[in-house]
Amino acid sequence: MSQKNQTLGEFIIENQASFKYTSGELSRLINSIRLAAKVVNHEVNKAGLVDIIGAAGETNIQGEDQQKLDVYANDKFIQTLTNRNIVCGIASEEEDDFISINSQDENNNNKYVVLIDPLDGSSNIDVNVSVGTIFSVFRRVTPVGTPVTIEDFLQKGNQQVAAGYVVYGTSTMLVYTTGAGVNGFTLNPAIGTFYLSHPNMQFPENGKIYSVNEGNYIHFPQGIKNYIKYCQMEEGDRPYTSRYIGSLVSDFHRNMIKGGIYLYPKSSKDSNGKLRLLYECNPMAFLAEQANGKASDGFNRILDIQPEELHQRVPFICGSRNMVEKAEEFMRMAQ
Ligand code: AHM
Ligand code: MG
C-alpha cells in the first residue's frame, strides 16, 4: 500500500511487480528520469540569476559556456539515459532525428524507447513562469539487439507503457503513470528527494476552468468558437473561468487537480495546431485517461492516432471527461 511519506525510490521498488513486463528495466528508466529531473530542476531554479552568472551564449564567471536551458535539459536527459545504458533509442523534440543507442553493441538488450520534450514552454523561463519536461515510453517493436528504427517510435499512443511530466513550478513535481493510475511526487529541495504527495490523481468529471489561447480565436474552427461561447454563457454552473499559462504541463496539472479543459485547436494559420503528437499529446493523453480524463483531437481519441512522422502536430483537447465530450459535441455539430 502507498503511504503518504513514501519516497519515489521506494514507490518504484514497491510497484515494480505490478508492471506489465517485469524485468526492472522500466524501474531503472523511471529512476534515470528522476535523476535528470533533479539536475535540470537545479539549473532551471538558477535561471533568475542570469545577470549574475551570465546569460545563455555568454561565458560565466567560472569560464563555462552558458547553454540555453532547453538545450541543457535536452543534453541532460539524453546523457542520463544513454550513460546508464537503459534504453535502446531516444527521440526528442529538440532533435531532428531519433537517436539509436549502442546500435553497434550486440549486448544492448534494452527494450524501451523514450520520447521526450525536455523543456516544454521554455519561452516562459525568462519571466519566471513554470515550465516542464514531458516523457513517453514504448517497448520497441523491432528485435532486441538490433539498431532501433523509425517504426519503434511511430507507435500509437495506446501502446505506451509509461508517461509522465516534471513541472518546475512553485514546487517541483514528477507525475507519472505506468498504466495503473497516476501518482504525483513533490521534490524536497533541501534533501533532493521526491515524496509521494498526490497518490492516485484524478480529473474531476466536470470542471469550471477552460484553458485556451483566445488571442487566436478569429482563426479557430467554428466548433471551437461555439464551445468557447458556451463556456462564457451565463447558465447553470457557467460562465467558466479562463486560465491559460501558456505552459502545457502547468495548465494540465492545474486542470487535473481542479477540473478543467485545455484546448490547442487547429487554426486557419496552423492546420494541425501547434502541439506535437509524440512528445506532448500522447504522454498527456495517457496520463489524462489514467486519471479518468479524456484527450481528443476534436473527433478522435488521441491515443488511437497512427503517427506518420516524428514531429507531427495534432489539435489537442484534453481534460475533465464531460468537458472534453461537450467540446467534441460542438465540433461535430459544426461539421
Ligand atoms: P514549445 O514546445 O515550443 O515550448 O511549445 C509548447 C507550448 C505549450 O507548453 C503551451 O501550451 C503552448 O506552447 C502555448 O502556445 P501559444 O503561445 O501559441 O499559446
Ligand atoms: Mg514543447
Tab-separated table of C-alpha atoms and ligand atoms in Angstrom:
chain	number	residue	atom	x	y	z
A	1	MET	CA	0.000	0.000	0.000
A	2	SER	CA	1.215	3.501	-0.830
A	3	GLN	CA	1.923	5.727	2.117
A	4	LYS	CA	1.988	9.493	2.099
A	5	ASN	CA	5.606	9.818	3.243
A	6	GLN	CA	6.870	7.296	0.737
A	7	THR	CA	9.765	8.375	-1.462
A	8	LEU	CA	9.685	7.947	-5.225
A	9	GLY	CA	12.542	5.444	-4.958
A	10	GLU	CA	10.549	3.303	-2.501
A	11	PHE	CA	7.395	3.634	-4.599
A	12	ILE	CA	9.193	2.440	-7.743
A	13	ILE	CA	10.556	-0.641	-5.987
A	14	GLU	CA	7.225	-1.435	-4.346
A	15	ASN	CA	5.285	-1.150	-7.590
A	16	GLN	CA	7.762	-2.878	-9.868
A	17	ALA	CA	5.915	-6.159	-9.627
A	18	SER	CA	2.733	-4.585	-10.991
A	19	PHE	CA	4.335	-3.544	-14.306
A	20	LYS	CA	3.112	-5.468	-17.271
A	21	TYR	CA	6.591	-6.772	-18.109
A	22	THR	CA	8.726	-7.072	-15.005
A	23	SER	CA	12.457	-7.025	-15.537
A	24	GLY	CA	13.485	-3.968	-13.539
A	25	GLU	CA	14.311	-2.160	-16.769
A	26	LEU	CA	11.342	0.196	-16.621
A	27	SER	CA	12.096	0.929	-12.961
A	28	ARG	CA	15.661	1.872	-13.865
A	29	LEU	CA	14.326	4.081	-16.617
A	30	ILE	CA	11.995	5.988	-14.272
A	31	ASN	CA	14.886	6.285	-11.833
A	32	SER	CA	17.045	7.868	-14.526
A	33	ILE	CA	14.333	10.365	-15.363
A	34	ARG	CA	14.073	11.188	-11.665
A	35	LEU	CA	17.810	11.866	-11.559
A	36	ALA	CA	17.884	14.021	-14.710
A	37	ALA	CA	14.830	15.930	-13.457
A	38	LYS	CA	16.710	16.884	-10.294
A	39	VAL	CA	19.707	18.131	-12.276
A	40	VAL	CA	17.513	20.152	-14.662
A	41	ASN	CA	15.475	21.497	-11.733
A	42	HIS	CA	18.657	22.824	-10.143
A	43	GLU	CA	19.570	24.659	-13.344
A	44	VAL	CA	16.033	25.977	-14.003
A	45	ASN	CA	15.938	27.424	-10.498
A	46	LYS	CA	19.095	29.402	-11.200
A	47	ALA	CA	17.598	30.997	-14.326
A	48	GLY	CA	16.688	34.201	-12.496
A	49	LEU	CA	20.343	34.713	-11.574
A	50	VAL	CA	21.124	35.366	-15.193
A	51	ASP	CA	22.590	38.834	-14.556
A	52	ILE	CA	24.939	37.349	-12.025
A	53	ILE	CA	26.069	34.131	-13.668
A	54	GLY	CA	25.678	35.129	-17.301
A	55	ALA	CA	23.019	34.710	-19.984
A	56	ALA	CA	22.794	31.875	-22.488
A	57	GLY	CA	25.520	32.198	-25.072
A	58	GLU	CA	27.884	34.011	-22.677
A	59	THR	CA	30.746	32.630	-20.623
A	60	ASN	CA	30.085	32.557	-16.889
A	61	ILE	CA	32.479	33.580	-14.110
A	62	GLN	CA	33.850	30.050	-13.865
A	63	GLY	CA	34.734	30.264	-17.554
A	64	GLU	CA	31.949	27.825	-18.521
A	65	ASP	CA	29.790	28.491	-21.571
A	66	GLN	CA	26.173	29.077	-20.595
A	67	GLN	CA	23.691	26.996	-22.535
A	68	LYS	CA	20.109	27.811	-23.276
A	69	LEU	CA	18.059	25.879	-20.761
A	70	ASP	CA	16.147	23.851	-23.326
A	71	VAL	CA	19.418	22.686	-24.860
A	72	TYR	CA	20.788	21.992	-21.391
A	73	ALA	CA	17.721	19.934	-20.438
A	74	ASN	CA	17.875	18.022	-23.707
A	75	ASP	CA	21.543	17.146	-23.138
A	76	LYS	CA	20.972	16.101	-19.531
A	77	PHE	CA	18.071	13.762	-20.249
A	78	ILE	CA	19.846	12.211	-23.224
A	79	GLN	CA	23.128	11.836	-21.304
A	80	THR	CA	21.458	10.247	-18.304
A	81	LEU	CA	19.510	7.739	-20.360
A	82	THR	CA	22.492	6.973	-22.599
A	83	ASN	CA	25.211	6.708	-19.968
A	84	ARG	CA	23.266	4.296	-17.851
A	85	ASN	CA	22.596	2.097	-20.859
A	86	ILE	CA	18.914	1.921	-20.079
A	87	VAL	CA	17.101	2.456	-23.363
A	88	CYS	CA	17.800	1.492	-26.957
A	89	GLY	CA	16.555	4.718	-28.536
A	90	ILE	CA	15.546	8.289	-27.783
A	91	ALA	CA	13.569	10.819	-29.785
A	92	SER	CA	13.449	14.413	-28.601
A	93	GLU	CA	11.505	17.478	-29.625
A	94	GLU	CA	14.900	19.192	-29.741
A	95	GLU	CA	16.452	16.736	-32.230
A	96	ASP	CA	15.613	16.369	-35.920
A	97	ASP	CA	16.032	12.604	-35.921
A	98	PHE	CA	15.841	9.807	-33.355
A	99	ILE	CA	18.983	8.574	-31.596
A	100	SER	CA	19.903	4.896	-31.690
A	101	ILE	CA	21.850	3.896	-28.598
A	102	ASN	CA	24.673	1.389	-28.693
A	103	SER	CA	23.493	0.191	-32.047
A	104	GLN	CA	26.901	-1.451	-32.560
A	105	ASP	CA	26.752	-3.294	-29.262
A	106	GLU	CA	25.080	-6.655	-29.622
A	107	ASN	CA	24.865	-6.851	-25.827
A	108	ASN	CA	22.420	-3.974	-25.819
A	109	ASN	CA	19.303	-5.912	-24.971
A	110	ASN	CA	17.330	-2.896	-23.862
A	111	LYS	CA	13.695	-2.995	-24.787
A	112	TYR	CA	12.474	0.563	-24.326
A	113	VAL	CA	12.499	3.732	-26.361
A	114	VAL	CA	11.836	7.146	-24.807
A	115	LEU	CA	10.312	10.176	-26.487
A	116	ILE	CA	10.833	13.429	-24.677
A	117	ASP	CA	10.087	17.135	-24.708
A	118	PRO	CA	12.963	18.165	-22.423
A	119	LEU	CA	11.737	21.674	-21.561
A	120	ASP	CA	8.251	22.487	-22.703
A	121	GLY	CA	7.127	26.102	-22.555
A	122	SER	CA	10.727	27.301	-22.356
A	123	SER	CA	9.784	30.765	-23.615
A	124	ASN	CA	8.322	31.234	-20.108
A	125	ILE	CA	11.670	30.840	-18.369
A	126	ASP	CA	12.750	34.462	-18.736
A	127	VAL	CA	9.652	35.655	-16.917
A	128	ASN	CA	9.774	33.169	-14.050
A	129	VAL	CA	6.768	31.111	-15.168
A	130	SER	CA	6.625	27.338	-14.687
A	131	VAL	CA	7.964	25.022	-17.385
A	132	GLY	CA	8.024	21.259	-17.651
A	133	THR	CA	9.546	18.088	-19.045
A	134	ILE	CA	7.256	15.558	-20.752
A	135	PHE	CA	8.192	11.936	-21.462
A	136	SER	CA	6.684	8.894	-23.128
A	137	VAL	CA	7.935	5.288	-23.086
A	138	PHE	CA	7.267	2.430	-25.514
A	139	ARG	CA	8.554	-1.114	-25.894
A	140	ARG	CA	10.431	-1.393	-29.150
A	141	VAL	CA	8.689	-3.344	-31.909
A	142	THR	CA	11.862	-4.335	-33.800
A	143	PRO	CA	14.006	-7.226	-32.462
A	144	VAL	CA	16.073	-6.664	-29.322
A	145	GLY	CA	19.812	-6.421	-30.047
A	146	THR	CA	19.378	-4.686	-33.425
A	147	PRO	CA	19.524	-0.921	-34.049
A	148	VAL	CA	16.191	0.810	-33.468
A	149	THR	CA	14.254	2.049	-36.490
A	150	ILE	CA	11.609	4.725	-37.050
A	151	GLU	CA	8.931	2.046	-36.516
A	152	ASP	CA	9.898	1.827	-32.851
A	153	PHE	CA	8.941	5.494	-32.421
A	154	LEU	CA	5.901	5.774	-34.681
A	155	GLN	CA	3.638	3.701	-32.447
A	156	LYS	CA	0.107	4.638	-31.461
A	157	GLY	CA	-0.149	6.257	-28.041
A	158	ASN	CA	-2.253	3.354	-26.800
A	159	GLN	CA	0.947	1.276	-26.823
A	160	GLN	CA	2.717	3.477	-24.258
A	161	VAL	CA	3.985	1.624	-21.209
A	162	ALA	CA	4.729	4.759	-19.205
A	163	ALA	CA	4.394	8.510	-19.498
A	164	GLY	CA	4.801	11.483	-17.257
A	165	TYR	CA	5.923	15.004	-16.704
A	166	VAL	CA	8.014	17.088	-14.373
A	167	VAL	CA	6.663	20.517	-13.521
A	168	TYR	CA	9.250	23.040	-12.363
A	169	GLY	CA	6.784	25.246	-10.523
A	170	THR	CA	6.389	26.773	-7.080
A	171	SER	CA	7.493	23.316	-6.104
A	172	THR	CA	8.936	20.718	-8.449
A	173	MET	CA	6.796	17.671	-9.054
A	174	LEU	CA	7.187	14.456	-11.003
A	175	VAL	CA	3.863	12.957	-12.097
A	176	TYR	CA	3.765	9.658	-13.959
A	177	THR	CA	1.815	6.576	-14.916
A	178	THR	CA	2.782	3.073	-15.873
A	179	GLY	CA	-0.811	2.239	-16.752
A	180	ALA	CA	-2.033	1.716	-13.197
A	181	GLY	CA	-3.227	5.205	-12.289
A	182	VAL	CA	-1.360	8.462	-11.919
A	183	ASN	CA	0.812	9.398	-8.969
A	184	GLY	CA	2.496	12.701	-8.171
A	185	PHE	CA	5.716	13.216	-6.217
A	186	THR	CA	6.976	16.530	-4.817
A	187	LEU	CA	10.665	17.313	-4.539
A	188	ASN	CA	12.012	18.320	-1.173
A	189	PRO	CA	14.826	20.520	-2.475
A	190	ALA	CA	16.684	20.545	0.844
A	191	ILE	CA	17.487	16.850	0.585
A	192	GLY	CA	16.854	16.202	-3.116
A	193	THR	CA	14.179	13.558	-2.538
A	194	PHE	CA	10.798	13.208	-4.260
A	195	TYR	CA	7.952	12.221	-1.915
A	196	LEU	CA	4.578	10.795	-2.855
A	197	SER	CA	2.358	13.832	-2.303
A	198	HIS	CA	-0.513	13.192	-4.751
A	199	PRO	CA	-1.456	9.484	-4.789
A	200	ASN	CA	-3.959	8.304	-7.404
A	201	MET	CA	-4.579	11.650	-9.131
A	202	GLN	CA	-7.949	12.000	-10.869
A	203	PHE	CA	-9.518	14.623	-13.101
A	204	PRO	CA	-12.877	15.672	-11.644
A	205	GLU	CA	-15.502	14.581	-14.225
A	206	ASN	CA	-16.645	18.185	-14.563
A	207	GLY	CA	-14.711	21.356	-14.136
A	208	LYS	CA	-15.077	25.100	-14.332
A	209	ILE	CA	-11.808	26.110	-15.998
A	210	TYR	CA	-11.141	26.454	-19.708
A	211	SER	CA	-7.593	26.999	-20.956
A	212	VAL	CA	-7.050	28.208	-24.497
A	213	ASN	CA	-5.076	30.950	-26.234
A	214	GLU	CA	-8.059	33.150	-27.022
A	215	GLY	CA	-5.852	35.548	-28.955
A	216	ASN	CA	-6.156	33.014	-31.779
A	217	TYR	CA	-9.994	33.000	-31.594
A	218	ILE	CA	-10.534	34.517	-35.006
A	219	HIS	CA	-8.562	31.657	-36.599
A	220	PHE	CA	-10.298	28.802	-34.733
A	221	PRO	CA	-12.735	26.349	-36.362
A	222	GLN	CA	-16.411	27.203	-35.853
A	223	GLY	CA	-16.938	24.290	-33.418
A	224	ILE	CA	-14.243	25.636	-31.079
A	225	LYS	CA	-15.595	29.189	-31.340
A	226	ASN	CA	-19.039	27.897	-30.380
A	227	TYR	CA	-17.628	25.887	-27.481
A	228	ILE	CA	-15.764	28.943	-26.146
A	229	LYS	CA	-19.006	30.962	-26.293
A	230	TYR	CA	-20.731	28.092	-24.439
A	231	CYS	CA	-18.037	28.299	-21.693
A	232	GLN	CA	-18.718	32.030	-21.340
A	233	MET	CA	-22.507	31.766	-21.283
A	234	GLU	CA	-24.414	32.572	-18.081
A	235	GLU	CA	-26.274	29.311	-17.449
A	236	GLY	CA	-26.092	26.558	-14.793
A	237	ASP	CA	-22.509	26.423	-13.478
A	238	ARG	CA	-21.306	28.733	-16.262
A	239	PRO	CA	-19.631	31.029	-17.114
A	240	TYR	CA	-16.421	29.073	-16.549
A	241	THR	CA	-13.163	30.682	-15.502
A	242	SER	CA	-10.470	31.245	-18.114
A	243	ARG	CA	-6.927	30.244	-17.069
A	244	TYR	CA	-4.102	29.972	-19.594
A	245	ILE	CA	-0.474	29.881	-18.519
A	246	GLY	CA	0.858	29.012	-21.965
A	247	SER	CA	2.857	26.167	-20.467
A	248	LEU	CA	1.107	22.884	-21.251
A	249	VAL	CA	2.414	20.974	-18.243
A	250	SER	CA	1.272	23.650	-15.799
A	251	ASP	CA	-2.111	24.146	-17.453
A	252	PHE	CA	-2.686	20.365	-17.492
A	253	HIS	CA	-1.513	19.958	-13.895
A	254	ARG	CA	-3.852	22.652	-12.587
A	255	ASN	CA	-6.796	21.333	-14.585
A	256	MET	CA	-6.216	17.765	-13.362
A	257	ILE	CA	-6.327	18.935	-9.757
A	258	LYS	CA	-9.149	21.468	-10.052
A	259	GLY	CA	-11.167	20.202	-13.042
A	260	GLY	CA	-10.901	21.856	-16.416
A	261	ILE	CA	-10.260	21.605	-20.123
A	262	TYR	CA	-7.191	22.536	-22.197
A	263	LEU	CA	-7.595	23.290	-25.904
A	264	TYR	CA	-4.983	23.852	-28.596
A	265	PRO	CA	-7.130	23.561	-31.728
A	266	LYS	CA	-6.151	23.781	-35.334
A	267	SER	CA	-6.490	27.232	-36.835
A	268	SER	CA	-6.628	28.870	-40.216
A	269	LYS	CA	-2.871	29.516	-39.729
A	270	ASP	CA	-1.825	26.037	-38.489
A	271	SER	CA	-3.880	23.218	-39.953
A	272	ASN	CA	-2.835	20.807	-37.182
A	273	GLY	CA	-2.438	23.212	-34.298
A	274	LYS	CA	0.903	23.555	-32.557
A	275	LEU	CA	1.444	20.672	-30.193
A	276	ARG	CA	3.412	17.558	-31.138
A	277	LEU	CA	1.650	14.224	-31.083
A	278	LEU	CA	4.641	12.183	-29.938
A	279	TYR	CA	6.311	14.451	-27.387
A	280	GLU	CA	3.370	16.346	-25.921
A	281	CYS	CA	-0.079	15.000	-26.777
A	282	ASN	CA	0.414	11.226	-26.446
A	283	PRO	CA	2.007	11.309	-22.996
A	284	MET	CA	-0.514	13.874	-21.720
A	285	ALA	CA	-3.374	11.842	-23.207
A	286	PHE	CA	-2.156	8.654	-21.498
A	287	LEU	CA	-1.932	10.498	-18.177
A	288	ALA	CA	-5.369	12.055	-18.723
A	289	GLU	CA	-7.033	8.698	-19.407
A	290	GLN	CA	-5.263	7.078	-16.477
A	291	ALA	CA	-6.644	9.900	-14.321
A	292	ASN	CA	-10.209	9.398	-15.568
A	293	GLY	CA	-9.975	12.302	-18.015
A	294	LYS	CA	-10.105	12.360	-21.789
A	295	ALA	CA	-7.959	13.541	-24.732
A	296	SER	CA	-9.144	14.099	-28.274
A	297	ASP	CA	-8.255	15.898	-31.493
A	298	GLY	CA	-11.862	17.084	-31.600
A	299	PHE	CA	-13.154	13.924	-33.278
A	300	ASN	CA	-10.819	11.039	-32.437
A	301	ARG	CA	-9.105	9.646	-29.372
A	302	ILE	CA	-5.513	10.952	-29.357
A	303	LEU	CA	-4.148	7.557	-28.287
A	304	ASP	CA	-5.605	5.853	-31.394
A	305	ILE	CA	-3.914	8.132	-33.943
A	306	GLN	CA	-1.311	6.371	-36.090
A	307	PRO	CA	1.730	8.690	-36.202
A	308	GLU	CA	3.206	9.295	-39.645
A	309	GLU	CA	6.287	11.287	-38.664
A	310	LEU	CA	8.348	12.141	-35.590
A	311	HIS	CA	7.447	15.814	-35.305
A	312	GLN	CA	3.804	15.544	-36.348
A	313	ARG	CA	1.427	18.123	-34.873
A	314	VAL	CA	-2.161	17.493	-33.868
A	315	PRO	CA	-5.100	19.519	-32.490
A	316	PHE	CA	-5.408	18.782	-28.779
A	317	ILE	CA	-8.373	18.915	-26.417
A	318	CYS	CA	-7.758	17.368	-23.022
A	319	GLY	CA	-9.096	17.382	-19.513
A	320	SER	CA	-12.191	16.572	-17.489
A	321	ARG	CA	-14.196	13.908	-19.301
A	322	ASN	CA	-17.557	15.673	-19.542
A	323	MET	CA	-15.967	18.919	-20.696
A	324	VAL	CA	-13.982	17.209	-23.482
A	325	GLU	CA	-17.110	15.353	-24.595
A	326	LYS	CA	-19.021	18.622	-24.737
A	327	ALA	CA	-16.287	20.237	-26.868
A	328	GLU	CA	-16.383	17.202	-29.212
A	329	GLU	CA	-20.153	17.615	-29.484
A	330	PHE	CA	-19.664	21.230	-30.609
A	331	MET	CA	-17.058	20.102	-33.152
A	332	ARG	CA	-19.454	17.515	-34.610
A	333	MET	CA	-22.369	19.968	-34.729
A	334	ALA	CA	-20.297	22.491	-36.696
A	335	GLN	CA	-19.219	19.929	-39.295
B	1	AHM	P1	7.104	24.605	-27.052
B	1	AHM	O1	7.212	23.112	-27.185
B	1	AHM	O2	7.769	25.343	-28.179
B	1	AHM	O3	7.545	25.082	-25.693
B	1	AHM	O4	5.555	24.970	-27.231
B	1	AHM	C1	4.616	24.276	-26.485
B	1	AHM	C2	3.882	25.260	-25.621
B	1	AHM	C3	2.949	24.622	-24.638
B	1	AHM	O5	3.557	24.386	-23.417
B	1	AHM	C4	1.893	25.665	-24.486
B	1	AHM	O6	0.689	25.151	-24.034
B	1	AHM	C5	1.800	26.232	-25.871
B	1	AHM	O7	3.063	26.045	-26.457
B	1	AHM	C6	1.498	27.696	-25.869
B	1	AHM	O8	1.434	28.155	-27.182
B	1	AHM	P2	0.843	29.594	-27.524
B	1	AHM	O9	1.840	30.576	-27.023
B	1	AHM	O10	0.703	29.583	-29.008
B	1	AHM	O11	-0.481	29.717	-26.830
B	2	MG	MG	7.052	21.510	-26.302
